[in-house]
mmCIF file of C-alpha atoms in Angstrom:
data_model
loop_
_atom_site.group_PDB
_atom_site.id
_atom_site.type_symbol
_atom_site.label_atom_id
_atom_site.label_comp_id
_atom_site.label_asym_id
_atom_site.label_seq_id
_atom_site.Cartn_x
_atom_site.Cartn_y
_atom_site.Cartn_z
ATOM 1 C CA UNK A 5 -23.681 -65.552 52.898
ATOM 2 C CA UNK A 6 -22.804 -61.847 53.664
ATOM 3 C CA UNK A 7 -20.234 -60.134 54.874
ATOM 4 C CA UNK A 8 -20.247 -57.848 57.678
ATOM 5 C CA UNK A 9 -18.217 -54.797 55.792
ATOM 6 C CA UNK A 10 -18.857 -53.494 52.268
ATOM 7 C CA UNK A 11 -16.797 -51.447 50.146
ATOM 8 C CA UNK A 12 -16.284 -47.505 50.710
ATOM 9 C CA UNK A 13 -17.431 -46.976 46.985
ATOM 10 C CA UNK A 14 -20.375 -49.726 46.942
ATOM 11 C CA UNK A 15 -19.328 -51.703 43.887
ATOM 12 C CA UNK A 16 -18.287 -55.214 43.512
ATOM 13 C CA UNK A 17 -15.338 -56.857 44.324
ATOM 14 C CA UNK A 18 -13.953 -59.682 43.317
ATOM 15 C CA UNK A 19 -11.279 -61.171 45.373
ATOM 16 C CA UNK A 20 -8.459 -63.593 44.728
ATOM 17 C CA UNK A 21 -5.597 -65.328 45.446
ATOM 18 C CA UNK A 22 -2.687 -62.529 44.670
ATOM 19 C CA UNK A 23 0.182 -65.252 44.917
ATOM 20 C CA UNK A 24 -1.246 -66.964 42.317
ATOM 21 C CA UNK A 25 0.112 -66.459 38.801
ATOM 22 C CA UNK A 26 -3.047 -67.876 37.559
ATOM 23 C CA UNK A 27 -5.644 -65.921 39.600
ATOM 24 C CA UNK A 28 -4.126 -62.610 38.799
ATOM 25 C CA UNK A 29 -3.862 -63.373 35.144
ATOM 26 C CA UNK A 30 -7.369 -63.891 34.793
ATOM 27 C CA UNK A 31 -8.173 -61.076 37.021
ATOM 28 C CA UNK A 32 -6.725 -58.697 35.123
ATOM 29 C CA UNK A 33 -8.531 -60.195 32.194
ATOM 30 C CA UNK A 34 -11.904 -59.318 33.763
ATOM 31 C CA UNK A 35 -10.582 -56.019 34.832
ATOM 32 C CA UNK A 36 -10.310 -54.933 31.536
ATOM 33 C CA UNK A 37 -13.538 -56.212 29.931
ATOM 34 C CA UNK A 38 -15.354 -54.915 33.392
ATOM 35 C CA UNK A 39 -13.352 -51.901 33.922
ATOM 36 C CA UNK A 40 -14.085 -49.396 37.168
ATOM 37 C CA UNK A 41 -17.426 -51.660 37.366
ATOM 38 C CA UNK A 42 -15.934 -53.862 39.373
ATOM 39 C CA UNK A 43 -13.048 -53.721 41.753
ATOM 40 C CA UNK A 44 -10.389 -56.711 41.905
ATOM 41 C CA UNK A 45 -7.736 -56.827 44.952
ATOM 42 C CA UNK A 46 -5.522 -59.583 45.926
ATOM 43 C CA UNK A 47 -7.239 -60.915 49.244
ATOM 44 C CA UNK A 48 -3.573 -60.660 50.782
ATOM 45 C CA UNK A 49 -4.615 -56.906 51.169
ATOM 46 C CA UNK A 50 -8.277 -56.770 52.453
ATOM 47 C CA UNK A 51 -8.546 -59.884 54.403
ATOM 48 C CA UNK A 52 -8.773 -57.797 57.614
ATOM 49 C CA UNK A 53 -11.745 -55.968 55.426
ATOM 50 C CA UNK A 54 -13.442 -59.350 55.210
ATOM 51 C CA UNK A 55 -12.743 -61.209 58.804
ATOM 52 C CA UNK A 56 -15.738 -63.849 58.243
ATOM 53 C CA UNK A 57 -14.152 -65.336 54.925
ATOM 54 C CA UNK A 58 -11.162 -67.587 56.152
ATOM 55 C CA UNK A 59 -7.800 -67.194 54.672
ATOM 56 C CA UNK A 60 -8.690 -71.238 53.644
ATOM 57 C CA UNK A 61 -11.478 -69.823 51.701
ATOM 58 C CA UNK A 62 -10.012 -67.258 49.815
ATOM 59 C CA UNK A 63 -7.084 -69.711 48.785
ATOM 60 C CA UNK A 64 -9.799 -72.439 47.618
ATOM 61 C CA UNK A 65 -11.190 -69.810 45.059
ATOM 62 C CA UNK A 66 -11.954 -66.637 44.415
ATOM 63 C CA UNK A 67 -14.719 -64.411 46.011
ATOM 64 C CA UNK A 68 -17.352 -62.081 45.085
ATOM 65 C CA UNK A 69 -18.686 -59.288 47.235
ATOM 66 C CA UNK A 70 -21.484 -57.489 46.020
ATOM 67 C CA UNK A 71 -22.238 -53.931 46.748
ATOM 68 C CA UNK A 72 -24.591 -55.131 49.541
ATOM 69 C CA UNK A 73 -22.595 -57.703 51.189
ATOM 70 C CA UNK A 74 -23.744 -60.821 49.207
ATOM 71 C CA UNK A 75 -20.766 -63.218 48.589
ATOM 72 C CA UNK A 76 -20.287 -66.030 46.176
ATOM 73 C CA UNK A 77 -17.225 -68.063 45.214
ATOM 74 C CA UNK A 78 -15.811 -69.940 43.080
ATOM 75 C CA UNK A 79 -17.681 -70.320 39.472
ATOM 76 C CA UNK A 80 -20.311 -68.526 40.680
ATOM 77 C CA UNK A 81 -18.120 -65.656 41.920
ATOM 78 C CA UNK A 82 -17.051 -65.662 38.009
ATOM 79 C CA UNK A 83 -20.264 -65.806 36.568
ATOM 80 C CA UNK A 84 -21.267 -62.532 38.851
ATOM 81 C CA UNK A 85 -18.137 -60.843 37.673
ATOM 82 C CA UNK A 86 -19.208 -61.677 34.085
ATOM 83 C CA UNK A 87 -22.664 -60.234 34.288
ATOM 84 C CA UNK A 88 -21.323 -56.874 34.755
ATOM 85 C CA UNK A 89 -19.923 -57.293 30.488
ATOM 86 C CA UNK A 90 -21.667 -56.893 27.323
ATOM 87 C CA UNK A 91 -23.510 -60.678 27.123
ATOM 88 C CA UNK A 92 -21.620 -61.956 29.935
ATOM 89 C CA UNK A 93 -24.946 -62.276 32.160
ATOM 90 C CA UNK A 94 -26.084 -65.345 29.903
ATOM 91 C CA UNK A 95 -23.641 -67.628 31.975
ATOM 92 C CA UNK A 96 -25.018 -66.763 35.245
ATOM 93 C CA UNK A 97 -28.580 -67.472 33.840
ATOM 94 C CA UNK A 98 -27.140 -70.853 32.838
ATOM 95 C CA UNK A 99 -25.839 -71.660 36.219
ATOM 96 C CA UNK A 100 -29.228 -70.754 38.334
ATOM 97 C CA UNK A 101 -31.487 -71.991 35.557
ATOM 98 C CA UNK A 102 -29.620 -74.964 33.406
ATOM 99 C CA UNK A 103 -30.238 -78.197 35.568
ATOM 100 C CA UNK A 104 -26.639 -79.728 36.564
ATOM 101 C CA UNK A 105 -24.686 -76.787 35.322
ATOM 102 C CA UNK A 106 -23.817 -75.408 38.262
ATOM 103 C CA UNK A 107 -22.560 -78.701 39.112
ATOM 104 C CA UNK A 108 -20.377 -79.281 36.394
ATOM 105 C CA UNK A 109 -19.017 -75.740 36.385
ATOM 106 C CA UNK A 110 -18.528 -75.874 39.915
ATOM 107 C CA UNK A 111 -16.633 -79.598 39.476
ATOM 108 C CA UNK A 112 -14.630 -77.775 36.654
ATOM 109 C CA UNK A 113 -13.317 -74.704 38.945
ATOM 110 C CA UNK A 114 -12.236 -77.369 41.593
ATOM 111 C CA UNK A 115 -10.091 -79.041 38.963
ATOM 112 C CA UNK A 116 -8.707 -76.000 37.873
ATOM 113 C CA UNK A 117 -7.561 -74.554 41.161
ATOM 114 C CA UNK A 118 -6.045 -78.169 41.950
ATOM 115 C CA UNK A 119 -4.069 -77.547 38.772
ATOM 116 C CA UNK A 120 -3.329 -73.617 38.693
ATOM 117 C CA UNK A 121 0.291 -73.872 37.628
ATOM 118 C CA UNK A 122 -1.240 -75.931 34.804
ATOM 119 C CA UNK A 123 -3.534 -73.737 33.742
ATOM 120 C CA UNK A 124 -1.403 -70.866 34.102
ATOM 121 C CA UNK A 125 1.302 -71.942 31.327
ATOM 122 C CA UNK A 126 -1.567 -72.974 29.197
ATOM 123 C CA UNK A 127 -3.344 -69.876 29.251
ATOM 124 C CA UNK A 128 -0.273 -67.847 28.060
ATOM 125 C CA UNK A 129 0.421 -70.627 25.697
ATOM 126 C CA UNK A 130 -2.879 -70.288 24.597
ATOM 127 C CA UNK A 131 -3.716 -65.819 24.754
ATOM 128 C CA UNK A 132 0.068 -64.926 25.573
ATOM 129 C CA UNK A 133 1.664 -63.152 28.543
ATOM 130 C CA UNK A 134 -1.681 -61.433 28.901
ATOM 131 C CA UNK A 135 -5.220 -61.642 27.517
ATOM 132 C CA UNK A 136 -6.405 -59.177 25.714
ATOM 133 C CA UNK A 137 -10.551 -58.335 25.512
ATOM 134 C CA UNK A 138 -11.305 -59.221 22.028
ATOM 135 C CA UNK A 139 -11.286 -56.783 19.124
ATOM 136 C CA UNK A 140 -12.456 -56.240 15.806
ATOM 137 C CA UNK A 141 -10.495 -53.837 14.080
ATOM 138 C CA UNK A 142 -8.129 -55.915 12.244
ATOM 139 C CA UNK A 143 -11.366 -58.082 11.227
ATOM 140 C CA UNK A 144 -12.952 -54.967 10.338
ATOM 141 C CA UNK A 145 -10.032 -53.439 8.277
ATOM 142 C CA UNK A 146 -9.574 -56.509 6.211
ATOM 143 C CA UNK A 147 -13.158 -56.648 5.522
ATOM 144 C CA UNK A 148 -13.414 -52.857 4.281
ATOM 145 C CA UNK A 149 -10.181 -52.819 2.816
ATOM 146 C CA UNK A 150 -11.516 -55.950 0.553
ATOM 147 C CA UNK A 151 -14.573 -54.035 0.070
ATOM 148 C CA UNK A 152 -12.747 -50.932 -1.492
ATOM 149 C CA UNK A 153 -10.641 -53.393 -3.934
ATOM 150 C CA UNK A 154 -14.162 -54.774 -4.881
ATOM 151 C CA UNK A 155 -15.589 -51.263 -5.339
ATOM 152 C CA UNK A 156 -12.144 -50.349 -7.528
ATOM 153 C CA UNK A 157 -12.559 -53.419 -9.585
ATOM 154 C CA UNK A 158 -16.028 -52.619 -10.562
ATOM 155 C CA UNK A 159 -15.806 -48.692 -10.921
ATOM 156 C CA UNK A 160 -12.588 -49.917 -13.499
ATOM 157 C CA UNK A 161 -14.216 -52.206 -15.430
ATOM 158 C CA UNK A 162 -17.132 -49.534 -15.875
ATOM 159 C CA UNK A 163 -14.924 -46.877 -16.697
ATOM 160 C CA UNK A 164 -13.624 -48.909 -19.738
ATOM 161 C CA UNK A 165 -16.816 -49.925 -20.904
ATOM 162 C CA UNK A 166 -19.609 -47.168 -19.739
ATOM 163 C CA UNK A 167 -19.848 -45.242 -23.201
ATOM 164 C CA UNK A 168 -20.185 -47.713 -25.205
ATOM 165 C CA UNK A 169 -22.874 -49.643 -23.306
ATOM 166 C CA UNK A 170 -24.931 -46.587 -21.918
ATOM 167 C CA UNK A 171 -23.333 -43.804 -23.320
ATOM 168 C CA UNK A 172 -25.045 -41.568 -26.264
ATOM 169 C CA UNK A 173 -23.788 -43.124 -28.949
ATOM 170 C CA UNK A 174 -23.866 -46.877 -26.714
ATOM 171 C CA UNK A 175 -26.339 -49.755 -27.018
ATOM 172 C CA UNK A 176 -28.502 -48.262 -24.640
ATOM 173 C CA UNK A 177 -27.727 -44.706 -23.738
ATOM 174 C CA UNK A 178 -28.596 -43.712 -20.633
ATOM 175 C CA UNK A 179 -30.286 -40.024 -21.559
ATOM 176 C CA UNK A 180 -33.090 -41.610 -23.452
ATOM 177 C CA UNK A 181 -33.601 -43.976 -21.288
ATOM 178 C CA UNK A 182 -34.099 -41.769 -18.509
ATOM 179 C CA UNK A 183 -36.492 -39.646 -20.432
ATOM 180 C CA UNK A 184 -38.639 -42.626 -21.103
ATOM 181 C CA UNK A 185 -39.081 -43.380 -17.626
ATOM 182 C CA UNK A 186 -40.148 -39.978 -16.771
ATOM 183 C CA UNK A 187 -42.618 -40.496 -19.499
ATOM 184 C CA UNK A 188 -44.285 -43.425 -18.299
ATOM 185 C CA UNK A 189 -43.487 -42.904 -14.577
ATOM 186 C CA UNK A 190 -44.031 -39.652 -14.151
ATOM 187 C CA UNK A 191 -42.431 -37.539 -11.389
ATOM 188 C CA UNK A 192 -42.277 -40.863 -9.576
ATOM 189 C CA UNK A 193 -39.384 -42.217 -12.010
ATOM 190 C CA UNK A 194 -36.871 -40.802 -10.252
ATOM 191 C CA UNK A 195 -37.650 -42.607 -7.053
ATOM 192 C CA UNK A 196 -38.078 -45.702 -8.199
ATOM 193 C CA UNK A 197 -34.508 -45.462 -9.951
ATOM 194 C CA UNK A 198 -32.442 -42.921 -7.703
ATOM 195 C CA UNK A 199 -29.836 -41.722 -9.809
ATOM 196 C CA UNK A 200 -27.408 -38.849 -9.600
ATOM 197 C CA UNK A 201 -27.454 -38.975 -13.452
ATOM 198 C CA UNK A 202 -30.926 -37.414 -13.983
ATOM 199 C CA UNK A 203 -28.745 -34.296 -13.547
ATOM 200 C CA UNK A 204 -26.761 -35.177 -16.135
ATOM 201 C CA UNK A 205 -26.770 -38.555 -18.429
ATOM 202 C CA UNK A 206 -23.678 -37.617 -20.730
ATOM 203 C CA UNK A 207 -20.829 -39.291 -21.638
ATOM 204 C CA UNK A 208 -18.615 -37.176 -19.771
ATOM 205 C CA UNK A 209 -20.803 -37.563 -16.379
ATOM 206 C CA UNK A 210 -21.156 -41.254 -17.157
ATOM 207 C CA UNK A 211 -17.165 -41.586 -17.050
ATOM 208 C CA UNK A 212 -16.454 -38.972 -14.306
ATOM 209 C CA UNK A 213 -18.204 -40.772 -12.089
ATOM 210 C CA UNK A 214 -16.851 -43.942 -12.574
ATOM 211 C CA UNK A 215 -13.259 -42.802 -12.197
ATOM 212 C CA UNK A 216 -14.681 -41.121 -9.113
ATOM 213 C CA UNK A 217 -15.591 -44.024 -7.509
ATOM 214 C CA UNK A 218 -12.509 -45.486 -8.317
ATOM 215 C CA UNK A 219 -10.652 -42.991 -6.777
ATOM 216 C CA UNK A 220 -12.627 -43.316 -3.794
ATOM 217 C CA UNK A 221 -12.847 -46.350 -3.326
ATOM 218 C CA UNK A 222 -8.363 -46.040 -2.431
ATOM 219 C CA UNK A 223 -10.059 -43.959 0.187
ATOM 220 C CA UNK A 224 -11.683 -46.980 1.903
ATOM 221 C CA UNK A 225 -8.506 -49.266 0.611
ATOM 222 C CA UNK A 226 -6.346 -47.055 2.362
ATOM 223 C CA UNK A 227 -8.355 -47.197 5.350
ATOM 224 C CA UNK A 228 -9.063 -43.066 4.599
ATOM 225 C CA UNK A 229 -12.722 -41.680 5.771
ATOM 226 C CA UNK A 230 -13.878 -44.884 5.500
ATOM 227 C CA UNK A 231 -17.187 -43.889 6.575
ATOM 228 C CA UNK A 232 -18.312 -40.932 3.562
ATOM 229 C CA UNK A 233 -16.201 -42.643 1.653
ATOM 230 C CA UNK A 234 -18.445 -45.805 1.326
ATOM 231 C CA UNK A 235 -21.790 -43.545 1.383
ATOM 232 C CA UNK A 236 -20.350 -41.962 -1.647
ATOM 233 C CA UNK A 237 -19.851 -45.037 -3.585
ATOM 234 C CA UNK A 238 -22.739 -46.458 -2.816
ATOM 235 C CA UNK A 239 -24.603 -43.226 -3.997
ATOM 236 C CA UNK A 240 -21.983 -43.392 -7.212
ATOM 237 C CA UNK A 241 -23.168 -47.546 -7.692
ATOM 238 C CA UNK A 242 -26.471 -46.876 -7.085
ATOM 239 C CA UNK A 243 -26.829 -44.464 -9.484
ATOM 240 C CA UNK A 244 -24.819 -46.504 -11.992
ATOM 241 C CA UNK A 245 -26.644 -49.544 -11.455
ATOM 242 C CA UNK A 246 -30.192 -47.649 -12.433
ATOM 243 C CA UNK A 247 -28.850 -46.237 -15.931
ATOM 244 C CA UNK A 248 -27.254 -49.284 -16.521
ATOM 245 C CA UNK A 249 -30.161 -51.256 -17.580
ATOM 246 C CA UNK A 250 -29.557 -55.074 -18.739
ATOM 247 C CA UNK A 251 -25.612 -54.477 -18.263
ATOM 248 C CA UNK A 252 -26.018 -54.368 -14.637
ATOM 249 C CA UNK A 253 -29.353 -55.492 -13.560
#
């Protein structure tokens, strides 16, 4: 169905019922995983805008008018608004393509909006006094954060132990070791085992670096230029890992 007016600024809009506590909570939920791509008013204010949708219709459910007049309501109107989010458009492709989906989202909206009060206290019971988009940063903190403390523990234990496992006078120091690979390897020794210590194997290099990485690695703890901070211990690891032969392949 279309209606005869579209918007001044040709986007979407998505109308609703703006005496509904419901309606406007999840409106404003859209709004701010949509943002300016879609506009959102109460129909209370452009009903005159829209004179072929009955005030009965725009109480049943909400309403989406596209930018060129196309309308859809209820779960349909929802699914439209969703395909303008990252992923959202996989529900509308479920609703026009997934036999009796429609149906059952459809029968689902009509329970809803029968039971809006409902729905409303269980939707702040369930997200709060407003729903937030979901974000990752906390997820993403812990994660790196536990990913420095692993990085400290292993630059630590290194640190303690590097000279006498790989060191010149260790089990298998790492300066001879790196000169018989460039024996047999050639110039392609050092990239097969990238290492910062072909520069320099010695005991003092060996130990710098893993107290380097350890003191990096607080960096990404501490939530600190997170990003050069884990390209440096990776380069540090990496070039650990290569000189440390049996102890840490």
């Amino acid at each position: 169905m279309t209606a005869p007016a579209l918007d001044a600024d040709a986007k979407p809009v998505l109308i609703y019922d703006g005496d509904c506590g419901f309606c406007a909570y999840w409106a404003r939920y859209w709004q701010r995983l949509t943002g300016d791509r879609v506009r959102y008013r109460p129909y209370q204010e452009v009903a005159g805008d829209y004179s072929e949708i009955s005030v009965e219709d725009f109480q049943r459910a909400v309403q989406y008018v596209a930018a060129d007049g196309h309308r859809a309501s209820g779960a349909e109107a929802a699914f439209l608004t969703l395909t303008h989010t990252r992923g959202g458009g996989i529900w509308l492709a479920l609703y026009r393509r997934l036999p009796g989906f429609a149906a059952a989202s459809e029968a689902a909206y009509r329970f809803i909006a029968r039971h809006r009060p409902l729905a409303f206290r269980l939707s702040r019971l369930a997200w709060g006094s407003e729903r937030e988009p979901a974000r990752y940063e906390v997820t993403a903190g812990l994660f790196l954060r536990a990913l420095g403390l692993v990085y400290l523990g292993a630059f630590v234990s290194l640190a303690v132990q590097i000279s006498g496992l790989v060191g010149s006078h260790g089990i298998l120091p790492a300066a001879p070791y790196l000169r018989e690979l460039t024996r047999t390897l050639g110039n392609a020794a050092w990239l097969s085992h990238p290492s910062l210590f072909w520069l320099d194997a010695s005991d003092t290099a060996l130990i710098g670096a893993c107290w380097a990485g350890a003191g990096v690695s607080l960096l990404v703890v501490a939530n600190r230029f997170s990003g050069p901070a884990l390209l440096t211990l990776f380069a540090l690891y990496l070039s650990l890992y290569h000189v440390g032969q049996v102890f840490l392949q």
